[in-house]
Amino acid sequence: MSFEGVAKRFDGDEARDHYAARDLSLTIERGELVAVVGKTGCGKSTMFNLLIGLIEPTAGRVSVLGVDPFHRFDALAGKISVVFQNDRLMPWRSALANVAYGLELRQMPKAQREAIAMDWLRQLGLDAHAHKYPHSLSGGMRQRVSIARAFATDPEILLCDEPFSALDELTGARLREEFRRLVKETHKTGVFVTHSIDEAIAIGDRILVFRAPGHVAAEYRVADALQRQDEESLKRDILANMGDAPSTGNGLPV
Ligand SMILES: Nc1ncnc2c1ncn2[C@@H]1O[C@H](COP(=O)(O)OP(=O)(O)O)[C@@H](O)[C@H]1O
Ligand SMILES: [Mg+2]
């Protein structure tokens, strides 16, 4: 995956255009698990939406598995799975049917797709809840279902946009550990967007520090960085590179 000199401009109010990404260049190798960390509003989700081909860059090139994700959206179908902050489960489907959905779209026979879905639910400790509907599951369990759903289609790339930030600390920490383990065991490529420095250090092989307007201000190979400095000093470094938060209308940091 790569971004080369990418810009994304949104039309602003009062004729002031607004850059959500500018001079954004980065490369992510296959098999890497990269955490993207930055303050709210710095352009992380914009980068994410460019990666999944939801929006078109104003300038520069985005390449995912060798193709332009915006113009070749179909070519990437099934090769990328996404986990968002909001679980986006279908409320009228059981956990099992949610996880099996992507395989159903591929017309996999019911018994086979349900076996795969059940296996992923088991890996996430949810086999006993497979036939429950999302409304009767906790937030943490729903996010486990989303993770199972993301893995069930056996994609090459997993992309997460702040998937655990609405969960309590302990639940989030557990899920992040399991997510990292599963990505590594299955040898997938992962991009994990977060505003939490702790989370970025816990998840990433490498950390890209984003700064507004969406560009990479610094990057760290976590294992190497932790040989050179202790975790506290790495956190301070990352925080310094995140820069000032863009201000909101009421003068409070967002
Ligand atoms: N569709 C849009 N139209 C106009 N401005 C947008 C749009 N999406 C994002 N932005 C702006 O781009 C900047 C980056 O947003 P975003 O990528 O969502 O940041 P993050 O995910 O890091 O919080 C923000 O200033 C945001 O208000
Ligand atoms: Mg965001």
PDB file of C-alpha atoms and ligand atoms in Angstrom:
ATOM      1  CA  MET A   1       0.000   0.000   0.000  1.00  0.00           C
ATOM      2  CA  SER A   2       1.314   3.435  -0.720  1.00  0.00           C
ATOM      3  CA  PHE A   3       0.424   7.100  -0.811  1.00  0.00           C
ATOM      4  CA  GLU A   4       2.557   9.386  -2.943  1.00  0.00           C
ATOM      5  CA  GLY A   5       2.153  13.111  -2.510  1.00  0.00           C
ATOM      6  CA  VAL A   6      -1.545  12.757  -1.780  1.00  0.00           C
ATOM      7  CA  ALA A   7      -3.788  15.724  -1.079  1.00  0.00           C
ATOM      8  CA  LYS A   8      -7.473  15.743  -0.277  1.00  0.00           C
ATOM      9  CA  ARG A   9      -9.252  19.068  -0.380  1.00  0.00           C
ATOM     10  CA  PHE A  10     -12.803  19.574   0.781  1.00  0.00           C
ATOM     11  CA  ASP A  11     -14.735  22.612  -0.324  1.00  0.00           C
ATOM     12  CA  GLY A  12     -14.970  24.875   2.659  1.00  0.00           C
ATOM     13  CA  ASP A  13     -17.673  27.283   3.726  1.00  0.00           C
ATOM     14  CA  GLU A  14     -17.108  30.928   2.877  1.00  0.00           C
ATOM     15  CA  ALA A  15     -14.982  29.976  -0.115  1.00  0.00           C
ATOM     16  CA  ARG A  16     -12.231  28.660   2.130  1.00  0.00           C
ATOM     17  CA  ASP A  17     -11.062  25.306   0.948  1.00  0.00           C
ATOM     18  CA  HIS A  18      -9.866  22.897   3.500  1.00  0.00           C
ATOM     19  CA  TYR A  19      -7.132  20.280   3.204  1.00  0.00           C
ATOM     20  CA  ALA A  20      -7.768  17.078   5.129  1.00  0.00           C
ATOM     21  CA  ALA A  21      -4.557  15.593   3.670  1.00  0.00           C
ATOM     22  CA  ARG A  22      -1.588  17.340   2.154  1.00  0.00           C
ATOM     23  CA  ASP A  23       1.765  15.988   0.961  1.00  0.00           C
ATOM     24  CA  LEU A  24       0.808  12.626   2.362  1.00  0.00           C
ATOM     25  CA  SER A  25       3.343   9.946   1.472  1.00  0.00           C
ATOM     26  CA  LEU A  26       3.710   6.571   3.121  1.00  0.00           C
ATOM     27  CA  THR A  27       4.361   2.930   2.349  1.00  0.00           C
ATOM     28  CA  ILE A  28       3.010  -0.120   4.128  1.00  0.00           C
ATOM     29  CA  GLU A  29       4.540  -3.502   3.294  1.00  0.00           C
ATOM     30  CA  ARG A  30       2.629  -6.760   3.135  1.00  0.00           C
ATOM     31  CA  GLY A  31       2.516  -8.481   6.491  1.00  0.00           C
ATOM     32  CA  GLU A  32       3.095  -5.280   8.419  1.00  0.00           C
ATOM     33  CA  LEU A  33       0.784  -4.089  11.154  1.00  0.00           C
ATOM     34  CA  VAL A  34       0.899  -0.309  11.143  1.00  0.00           C
ATOM     35  CA  ALA A  35      -0.713   1.973  13.683  1.00  0.00           C
ATOM     36  CA  VAL A  36      -1.675   5.453  12.524  1.00  0.00           C
ATOM     37  CA  VAL A  37      -1.927   7.815  15.466  1.00  0.00           C
ATOM     38  CA  GLY A  38      -2.871  11.469  15.554  1.00  0.00           C
ATOM     39  CA  LYS A  39      -5.174  13.951  17.165  1.00  0.00           C
ATOM     40  CA  THR A  40      -8.818  14.213  16.262  1.00  0.00           C
ATOM     41  CA  GLY A  41      -9.228  16.138  13.024  1.00  0.00           C
ATOM     42  CA  CYS A  42      -5.694  15.542  11.750  1.00  0.00           C
ATOM     43  CA  GLY A  43      -6.860  13.492   8.759  1.00  0.00           C
ATOM     44  CA  LYS A  44      -6.696   9.859   9.885  1.00  0.00           C
ATOM     45  CA  SER A  45     -10.164   8.919   8.658  1.00  0.00           C
ATOM     46  CA  THR A  46      -9.511  10.782   5.430  1.00  0.00           C
ATOM     47  CA  MET A  47      -6.452   8.594   4.878  1.00  0.00           C
ATOM     48  CA  PHE A  48      -8.577   5.581   5.743  1.00  0.00           C
ATOM     49  CA  ASN A  49     -11.332   6.539   3.296  1.00  0.00           C
ATOM     50  CA  LEU A  50      -8.739   7.106   0.576  1.00  0.00           C
ATOM     51  CA  LEU A  51      -7.336   3.618   1.269  1.00  0.00           C
ATOM     52  CA  ILE A  52     -10.695   1.907   0.917  1.00  0.00           C
ATOM     53  CA  GLY A  53     -11.537   3.924  -2.172  1.00  0.00           C
ATOM     54  CA  LEU A  54     -14.483   5.782  -0.701  1.00  0.00           C
ATOM     55  CA  ILE A  55     -13.090   9.169  -1.684  1.00  0.00           C
ATOM     56  CA  GLU A  56     -10.914  10.369  -4.528  1.00  0.00           C
ATOM     57  CA  PRO A  57      -7.626  12.168  -3.902  1.00  0.00           C
ATOM     58  CA  THR A  58      -7.440  15.757  -5.108  1.00  0.00           C
ATOM     59  CA  ALA A  59      -3.784  15.177  -6.032  1.00  0.00           C
ATOM     60  CA  GLY A  60      -1.218  12.402  -5.820  1.00  0.00           C
ATOM     61  CA  ARG A  61      -1.533   8.623  -6.023  1.00  0.00           C
ATOM     62  CA  VAL A  62      -2.941   6.000  -3.736  1.00  0.00           C
ATOM     63  CA  SER A  63      -2.145   2.361  -4.445  1.00  0.00           C
ATOM     64  CA  VAL A  64      -3.525  -0.691  -2.636  1.00  0.00           C
ATOM     65  CA  LEU A  65      -2.404  -4.180  -3.726  1.00  0.00           C
ATOM     66  CA  GLY A  66      -1.160  -2.509  -6.882  1.00  0.00           C
ATOM     67  CA  VAL A  67      -4.425  -0.822  -7.838  1.00  0.00           C
ATOM     68  CA  ASP A  68      -6.018   2.592  -7.441  1.00  0.00           C
ATOM     69  CA  PRO A  69      -8.710   1.943  -4.820  1.00  0.00           C
ATOM     70  CA  PHE A  70     -11.041   4.727  -5.967  1.00  0.00           C
ATOM     71  CA  HIS A  71     -11.080   3.897  -9.657  1.00  0.00           C
ATOM     72  CA  ARG A  72     -10.756   0.138  -9.219  1.00  0.00           C
ATOM     73  CA  PHE A  73     -13.022  -0.276  -6.211  1.00  0.00           C
ATOM     74  CA  ASP A  74     -14.335  -3.618  -7.548  1.00  0.00           C
ATOM     75  CA  ALA A  75     -10.860  -5.078  -7.967  1.00  0.00           C
ATOM     76  CA  LEU A  76     -10.377  -4.862  -4.209  1.00  0.00           C
ATOM     77  CA  ALA A  77     -13.707  -6.374  -3.206  1.00  0.00           C
ATOM     78  CA  GLY A  78     -13.102  -9.213  -0.776  1.00  0.00           C
ATOM     79  CA  LYS A  79      -9.427  -8.380  -0.412  1.00  0.00           C
ATOM     80  CA  ILE A  80      -9.956  -5.738   2.239  1.00  0.00           C
ATOM     81  CA  SER A  81     -11.956  -5.956   5.453  1.00  0.00           C
ATOM     82  CA  VAL A  82     -12.833  -2.997   7.586  1.00  0.00           C
ATOM     83  CA  VAL A  83     -13.665  -2.544  11.264  1.00  0.00           C
ATOM     84  CA  PHE A  84     -15.118   0.820  12.249  1.00  0.00           C
ATOM     85  CA  GLN A  85     -15.704   2.454  15.608  1.00  0.00           C
ATOM     86  CA  ASN A  86     -19.384   1.753  15.275  1.00  0.00           C
ATOM     87  CA  ASP A  87     -19.784  -2.005  14.789  1.00  0.00           C
ATOM     88  CA  ARG A  88     -22.161  -1.617  11.803  1.00  0.00           C
ATOM     89  CA  LEU A  89     -23.710  -5.012  12.406  1.00  0.00           C
ATOM     90  CA  MET A  90     -27.040  -5.796  10.820  1.00  0.00           C
ATOM     91  CA  PRO A  91     -29.508  -5.815  13.723  1.00  0.00           C
ATOM     92  CA  TRP A  92     -31.866  -8.272  12.040  1.00  0.00           C
ATOM     93  CA  ARG A  93     -29.151 -10.918  11.695  1.00  0.00           C
ATOM     94  CA  SER A  94     -27.728 -13.097  14.447  1.00  0.00           C
ATOM     95  CA  ALA A  95     -24.038 -12.794  15.306  1.00  0.00           C
ATOM     96  CA  LEU A  96     -23.421 -15.911  13.199  1.00  0.00           C
ATOM     97  CA  ALA A  97     -25.350 -14.563  10.208  1.00  0.00           C
ATOM     98  CA  ASN A  98     -23.505 -11.247  10.469  1.00  0.00           C
ATOM     99  CA  VAL A  99     -20.144 -13.004  10.412  1.00  0.00           C
ATOM    100  CA  ALA A 100     -21.239 -15.257   7.536  1.00  0.00           C
ATOM    101  CA  TYR A 101     -22.588 -12.366   5.461  1.00  0.00           C
ATOM    102  CA  GLY A 102     -19.478 -11.747   3.338  1.00  0.00           C
ATOM    103  CA  LEU A 103     -19.306 -15.440   2.464  1.00  0.00           C
ATOM    104  CA  GLU A 104     -23.000 -15.460   1.642  1.00  0.00           C
ATOM    105  CA  LEU A 105     -22.333 -12.651  -0.846  1.00  0.00           C
ATOM    106  CA  ARG A 106     -19.829 -14.983  -2.470  1.00  0.00           C
ATOM    107  CA  GLN A 107     -22.532 -17.638  -2.684  1.00  0.00           C
ATOM    108  CA  MET A 108     -20.734 -20.039  -0.422  1.00  0.00           C
ATOM    109  CA  PRO A 109     -23.103 -22.852   0.625  1.00  0.00           C
ATOM    110  CA  LYS A 110     -24.831 -22.264   3.953  1.00  0.00           C
ATOM    111  CA  ALA A 111     -23.270 -25.140   5.904  1.00  0.00           C
ATOM    112  CA  GLN A 112     -19.788 -24.150   4.827  1.00  0.00           C
ATOM    113  CA  ARG A 113     -20.137 -20.437   5.510  1.00  0.00           C
ATOM    114  CA  GLU A 114     -21.697 -21.077   8.895  1.00  0.00           C
ATOM    115  CA  ALA A 115     -18.876 -23.423   9.835  1.00  0.00           C
ATOM    116  CA  ILE A 116     -16.327 -20.737   8.986  1.00  0.00           C
ATOM    117  CA  ALA A 117     -18.302 -18.052  10.799  1.00  0.00           C
ATOM    118  CA  MET A 118     -18.652 -20.279  13.849  1.00  0.00           C
ATOM    119  CA  ASP A 119     -14.945 -20.936  13.856  1.00  0.00           C
ATOM    120  CA  TRP A 120     -14.202 -17.192  13.908  1.00  0.00           C
ATOM    121  CA  LEU A 121     -16.753 -16.600  16.641  1.00  0.00           C
ATOM    122  CA  ARG A 122     -15.040 -19.348  18.629  1.00  0.00           C
ATOM    123  CA  GLN A 123     -11.647 -17.722  18.127  1.00  0.00           C
ATOM    124  CA  LEU A 124     -13.114 -14.553  19.585  1.00  0.00           C
ATOM    125  CA  GLY A 125     -14.708 -16.387  22.488  1.00  0.00           C
ATOM    126  CA  LEU A 126     -18.261 -15.879  21.279  1.00  0.00           C
ATOM    127  CA  ASP A 127     -19.397 -19.332  20.183  1.00  0.00           C
ATOM    128  CA  ALA A 128     -21.928 -19.456  23.012  1.00  0.00           C
ATOM    129  CA  HIS A 129     -23.484 -16.243  21.674  1.00  0.00           C
ATOM    130  CA  ALA A 130     -23.573 -17.134  17.997  1.00  0.00           C
ATOM    131  CA  HIS A 131     -27.350 -17.150  17.744  1.00  0.00           C
ATOM    132  CA  LYS A 132     -27.917 -13.916  19.628  1.00  0.00           C
ATOM    133  CA  TYR A 133     -28.811 -10.669  17.931  1.00  0.00           C
ATOM    134  CA  PRO A 134     -26.619  -7.576  18.202  1.00  0.00           C
ATOM    135  CA  HIS A 135     -29.006  -5.737  20.561  1.00  0.00           C
ATOM    136  CA  SER A 136     -28.521  -8.397  23.223  1.00  0.00           C
ATOM    137  CA  LEU A 137     -24.710  -8.247  23.079  1.00  0.00           C
ATOM    138  CA  SER A 138     -22.456  -5.807  24.934  1.00  0.00           C
ATOM    139  CA  GLY A 139     -20.435  -3.214  23.014  1.00  0.00           C
ATOM    140  CA  GLY A 140     -17.286  -5.294  23.445  1.00  0.00           C
ATOM    141  CA  MET A 141     -19.037  -8.421  22.185  1.00  0.00           C
ATOM    142  CA  ARG A 142     -20.438  -6.583  19.187  1.00  0.00           C
ATOM    143  CA  GLN A 143     -16.968  -5.397  18.305  1.00  0.00           C
ATOM    144  CA  ARG A 144     -15.748  -8.997  18.611  1.00  0.00           C
ATOM    145  CA  VAL A 145     -18.428  -9.964  16.105  1.00  0.00           C
ATOM    146  CA  SER A 146     -17.164  -7.220  13.756  1.00  0.00           C
ATOM    147  CA  ILE A 147     -13.650  -8.569  14.060  1.00  0.00           C
ATOM    148  CA  ALA A 148     -14.842 -12.122  13.380  1.00  0.00           C
ATOM    149  CA  ARG A 149     -16.727 -10.800  10.358  1.00  0.00           C
ATOM    150  CA  ALA A 150     -13.610  -9.009   9.099  1.00  0.00           C
ATOM    151  CA  PHE A 151     -11.491 -12.173   9.297  1.00  0.00           C
ATOM    152  CA  ALA A 152     -14.148 -14.593   8.020  1.00  0.00           C
ATOM    153  CA  THR A 153     -13.745 -13.556   4.386  1.00  0.00           C
ATOM    154  CA  ASP A 154      -9.983 -14.172   4.612  1.00  0.00           C
ATOM    155  CA  PRO A 155      -8.984 -10.746   3.256  1.00  0.00           C
ATOM    156  CA  GLU A 156      -5.400  -9.738   2.537  1.00  0.00           C
ATOM    157  CA  ILE A 157      -5.726  -6.473   4.389  1.00  0.00           C
ATOM    158  CA  LEU A 158      -7.514  -5.496   7.583  1.00  0.00           C
ATOM    159  CA  LEU A 159      -8.256  -1.843   8.161  1.00  0.00           C
ATOM    160  CA  CYS A 160      -9.519  -0.487  11.460  1.00  0.00           C
ATOM    161  CA  ASP A 161     -10.645   3.040  12.209  1.00  0.00           C
ATOM    162  CA  GLU A 162     -10.687   3.527  15.996  1.00  0.00           C
ATOM    163  CA  PRO A 163     -12.541   0.245  16.545  1.00  0.00           C
ATOM    164  CA  PHE A 164     -12.097   0.139  20.315  1.00  0.00           C
ATOM    165  CA  SER A 165     -12.283   3.791  21.245  1.00  0.00           C
ATOM    166  CA  ALA A 166     -15.904   3.599  22.395  1.00  0.00           C
ATOM    167  CA  LEU A 167     -15.171   0.661  24.693  1.00  0.00           C
ATOM    168  CA  ASP A 168     -14.009   0.806  28.277  1.00  0.00           C
ATOM    169  CA  GLU A 169     -10.258   0.661  28.815  1.00  0.00           C
ATOM    170  CA  LEU A 170     -10.010  -2.967  29.897  1.00  0.00           C
ATOM    171  CA  THR A 171     -12.287  -4.329  27.167  1.00  0.00           C
ATOM    172  CA  GLY A 172     -10.436  -2.259  24.582  1.00  0.00           C
ATOM    173  CA  ALA A 173      -7.056  -3.484  25.809  1.00  0.00           C
ATOM    174  CA  ARG A 174      -8.132  -7.138  25.632  1.00  0.00           C
ATOM    175  CA  LEU A 175      -9.571  -6.781  22.164  1.00  0.00           C
ATOM    176  CA  ARG A 176      -6.540  -4.970  20.876  1.00  0.00           C
ATOM    177  CA  GLU A 177      -4.305  -7.784  22.112  1.00  0.00           C
ATOM    178  CA  GLU A 178      -6.478 -10.406  20.443  1.00  0.00           C
ATOM    179  CA  PHE A 179      -6.673  -8.409  17.260  1.00  0.00           C
ATOM    180  CA  ARG A 180      -2.903  -8.135  17.086  1.00  0.00           C
ATOM    181  CA  ARG A 181      -2.474 -11.843  17.752  1.00  0.00           C
ATOM    182  CA  LEU A 182      -4.976 -12.822  15.035  1.00  0.00           C
ATOM    183  CA  VAL A 183      -3.436 -10.502  12.440  1.00  0.00           C
ATOM    184  CA  LYS A 184      -0.012 -11.971  13.153  1.00  0.00           C
ATOM    185  CA  GLU A 185      -1.192 -15.606  13.213  1.00  0.00           C
ATOM    186  CA  THR A 186      -2.962 -15.210   9.887  1.00  0.00           C
ATOM    187  CA  HIS A 187      -0.092 -13.187   8.345  1.00  0.00           C
ATOM    188  CA  LYS A 188      -2.372 -10.369   7.266  1.00  0.00           C
ATOM    189  CA  THR A 189      -1.488  -6.780   6.598  1.00  0.00           C
ATOM    190  CA  GLY A 190      -3.114  -4.416   9.052  1.00  0.00           C
ATOM    191  CA  VAL A 191      -3.658  -0.693   9.328  1.00  0.00           C
ATOM    192  CA  PHE A 192      -5.002   0.446  12.654  1.00  0.00           C
ATOM    193  CA  VAL A 193      -6.090   4.052  13.138  1.00  0.00           C
ATOM    194  CA  THR A 194      -6.270   5.405  16.674  1.00  0.00           C
ATOM    195  CA  HIS A 195      -5.970   8.635  18.624  1.00  0.00           C
ATOM    196  CA  SER A 196      -4.485   6.739  21.582  1.00  0.00           C
ATOM    197  CA  ILE A 197      -0.710   6.644  21.871  1.00  0.00           C
ATOM    198  CA  ASP A 198      -0.888   3.662  24.250  1.00  0.00           C
ATOM    199  CA  GLU A 199      -2.996   1.778  21.762  1.00  0.00           C
ATOM    200  CA  ALA A 200      -0.661   2.621  18.867  1.00  0.00           C
ATOM    201  CA  ILE A 201       2.334   1.272  20.810  1.00  0.00           C
ATOM    202  CA  ALA A 202       0.442  -1.869  21.851  1.00  0.00           C
ATOM    203  CA  ILE A 203      -0.788  -2.676  18.333  1.00  0.00           C
ATOM    204  CA  GLY A 204       1.769  -1.498  15.817  1.00  0.00           C
ATOM    205  CA  ASP A 205       4.959  -3.020  14.477  1.00  0.00           C
ATOM    206  CA  ARG A 206       5.394   0.475  13.179  1.00  0.00           C
ATOM    207  CA  ILE A 207       3.710   3.740  14.100  1.00  0.00           C
ATOM    208  CA  LEU A 208       2.967   6.566  11.702  1.00  0.00           C
ATOM    209  CA  VAL A 209       2.346   9.803  13.556  1.00  0.00           C
ATOM    210  CA  PHE A 210      -0.121  11.996  11.681  1.00  0.00           C
ATOM    211  CA  ARG A 211      -0.381  15.719  11.947  1.00  0.00           C
ATOM    212  CA  ALA A 212      -2.894  18.128  10.429  1.00  0.00           C
ATOM    213  CA  PRO A 213      -3.384  18.611   7.568  1.00  0.00           C
ATOM    214  CA  GLY A 214      -3.068  14.851   7.059  1.00  0.00           C
ATOM    215  CA  HIS A 215       0.592  14.066   6.621  1.00  0.00           C
ATOM    216  CA  VAL A 216       3.154  11.867   8.355  1.00  0.00           C
ATOM    217  CA  ALA A 217       5.082  13.882  10.939  1.00  0.00           C
ATOM    218  CA  ALA A 218       7.184  11.002  12.274  1.00  0.00           C
ATOM    219  CA  GLU A 219       7.425   7.244  12.220  1.00  0.00           C
ATOM    220  CA  TYR A 220       8.753   4.636  14.607  1.00  0.00           C
ATOM    221  CA  ARG A 221       9.539   0.939  14.438  1.00  0.00           C
ATOM    222  CA  VAL A 222       8.196   0.077  17.840  1.00  0.00           C
ATOM    223  CA  ALA A 223      10.611  -2.721  18.774  1.00  0.00           C
ATOM    224  CA  ASP A 224      13.629  -0.628  17.697  1.00  0.00           C
ATOM    225  CA  ALA A 225      12.357   2.490  19.429  1.00  0.00           C
ATOM    226  CA  LEU A 226      11.844   0.567  22.675  1.00  0.00           C
ATOM    227  CA  GLN A 227      15.453  -0.593  22.546  1.00  0.00           C
ATOM    228  CA  ARG A 228      16.635   2.990  22.372  1.00  0.00           C
ATOM    229  CA  GLN A 229      14.266   4.558  24.869  1.00  0.00           C
ATOM    230  CA  ASP A 230      11.802   3.512  27.536  1.00  0.00           C
ATOM    231  CA  GLU A 231       8.082   3.523  26.842  1.00  0.00           C
ATOM    232  CA  GLU A 232       7.426   6.784  28.676  1.00  0.00           C
ATOM    233  CA  SER A 233       9.964   8.672  26.635  1.00  0.00           C
ATOM    234  CA  LEU A 234       8.639   7.116  23.410  1.00  0.00           C
ATOM    235  CA  LYS A 235       5.148   8.306  24.363  1.00  0.00           C
ATOM    236  CA  ARG A 236       6.426  11.833  24.997  1.00  0.00           C
ATOM    237  CA  ASP A 237       8.176  11.813  21.638  1.00  0.00           C
ATOM    238  CA  ILE A 238       5.047  10.697  19.815  1.00  0.00           C
ATOM    239  CA  LEU A 239       2.937  13.283  21.623  1.00  0.00           C
ATOM    240  CA  ALA A 240       5.348  16.038  20.668  1.00  0.00           C
ATOM    241  CA  ASN A 241       5.188  14.937  17.037  1.00  0.00           C
ATOM    242  CA  MET A 242       1.395  14.944  17.057  1.00  0.00           C
ATOM    243  CA  GLY A 243       1.539  18.707  17.464  1.00  0.00           C
ATOM    244  CA  ASP A 244      -1.279  20.978  18.520  1.00  0.00           C
ATOM    245  CA  ALA A 245      -4.821  19.856  18.075  1.00  0.00           C
ATOM    246  CA  PRO A 246      -6.814  21.907  15.594  1.00  0.00           C
ATOM    247  CA  SER A 247      -9.046  24.183  17.606  1.00  0.00           C
ATOM    248  CA  THR A 248     -12.820  23.958  17.635  1.00  0.00           C
ATOM    249  CA  GLY A 249     -15.138  26.918  17.329  1.00  0.00           C
ATOM    250  CA  ASN A 250     -15.399  27.204  21.104  1.00  0.00           C
ATOM    251  CA  GLY A 251     -11.667  27.370  21.577  1.00  0.00           C
ATOM    252  CA  LEU A 252     -11.363  23.964  23.192  1.00  0.00           C
ATOM    253  CA  PRO A 253      -9.060  21.360  21.719  1.00  0.00           C
ATOM    254  CA  VAL A 254     -11.064  18.727  19.843  1.00  0.00           C
TER     255      VAL A 254
HETATM  256  N1  LIG B   1     -16.526  15.202   4.011  1.00  0.00           N
HETATM  257  C1  LIG B   1     -15.868  16.229   4.545  1.00  0.00           C
HETATM  258  N2  LIG B   1     -16.147  17.499   4.180  1.00  0.00           N
HETATM  259  C2  LIG B   1     -15.476  18.549   4.705  1.00  0.00           C
HETATM  260  N3  LIG B   1     -14.485  18.433   5.603  1.00  0.00           N
HETATM  261  C3  LIG B   1     -14.146  17.189   5.998  1.00  0.00           C
HETATM  262  C4  LIG B   1     -14.814  16.029   5.507  1.00  0.00           C
HETATM  263  N4  LIG B   1     -14.258  14.922   6.081  1.00  0.00           N
HETATM  264  C5  LIG B   1     -13.295  15.384   6.919  1.00  0.00           C
HETATM  265  N5  LIG B   1     -13.229  16.736   6.862  1.00  0.00           N
HETATM  266  C6  LIG B   1     -12.285  17.585   7.609  1.00  0.00           C
HETATM  267  O1  LIG B   1     -10.983  17.104   7.369  1.00  0.00           O
HETATM  268  C7  LIG B   1     -10.204  17.131   8.550  1.00  0.00           C
HETATM  269  C8  LIG B   1      -9.712  15.741   8.861  1.00  0.00           C
HETATM  270  O2  LIG B   1     -10.812  14.933   9.249  1.00  0.00           O
HETATM  271  P1  LIG B   1     -10.689  13.383   9.589  1.00  0.00           P
HETATM  272  O3  LIG B   1      -9.935  12.734   8.491  1.00  0.00           O
HETATM  273  O4  LIG B   1     -12.042  12.884   9.877  1.00  0.00           O
HETATM  274  O5  LIG B   1      -9.804  13.420  10.911  1.00  0.00           O
HETATM  275  P2  LIG B   1      -9.572  12.324  12.045  1.00  0.00           P
HETATM  276  O6  LIG B   1     -10.113  11.027  11.575  1.00  0.00           O
HETATM  277  O7  LIG B   1      -8.085  12.316  12.250  1.00  0.00           O
HETATM  278  O8  LIG B   1     -10.259  12.817  13.271  1.00  0.00           O
HETATM  279  C9  LIG B   1     -11.081  17.726   9.624  1.00  0.00           C
HETATM  280  O9  LIG B   1     -10.814  19.097   9.721  1.00  0.00           O
HETATM  281  C10 LIG B   1     -12.476  17.460   9.118  1.00  0.00           C
HETATM  282  O10 LIG B   1     -13.369  18.423   9.597  1.00  0.00           O
HETATM  283 MG    MG B   2     -11.497   9.713  12.435  1.00  0.00          MG
END
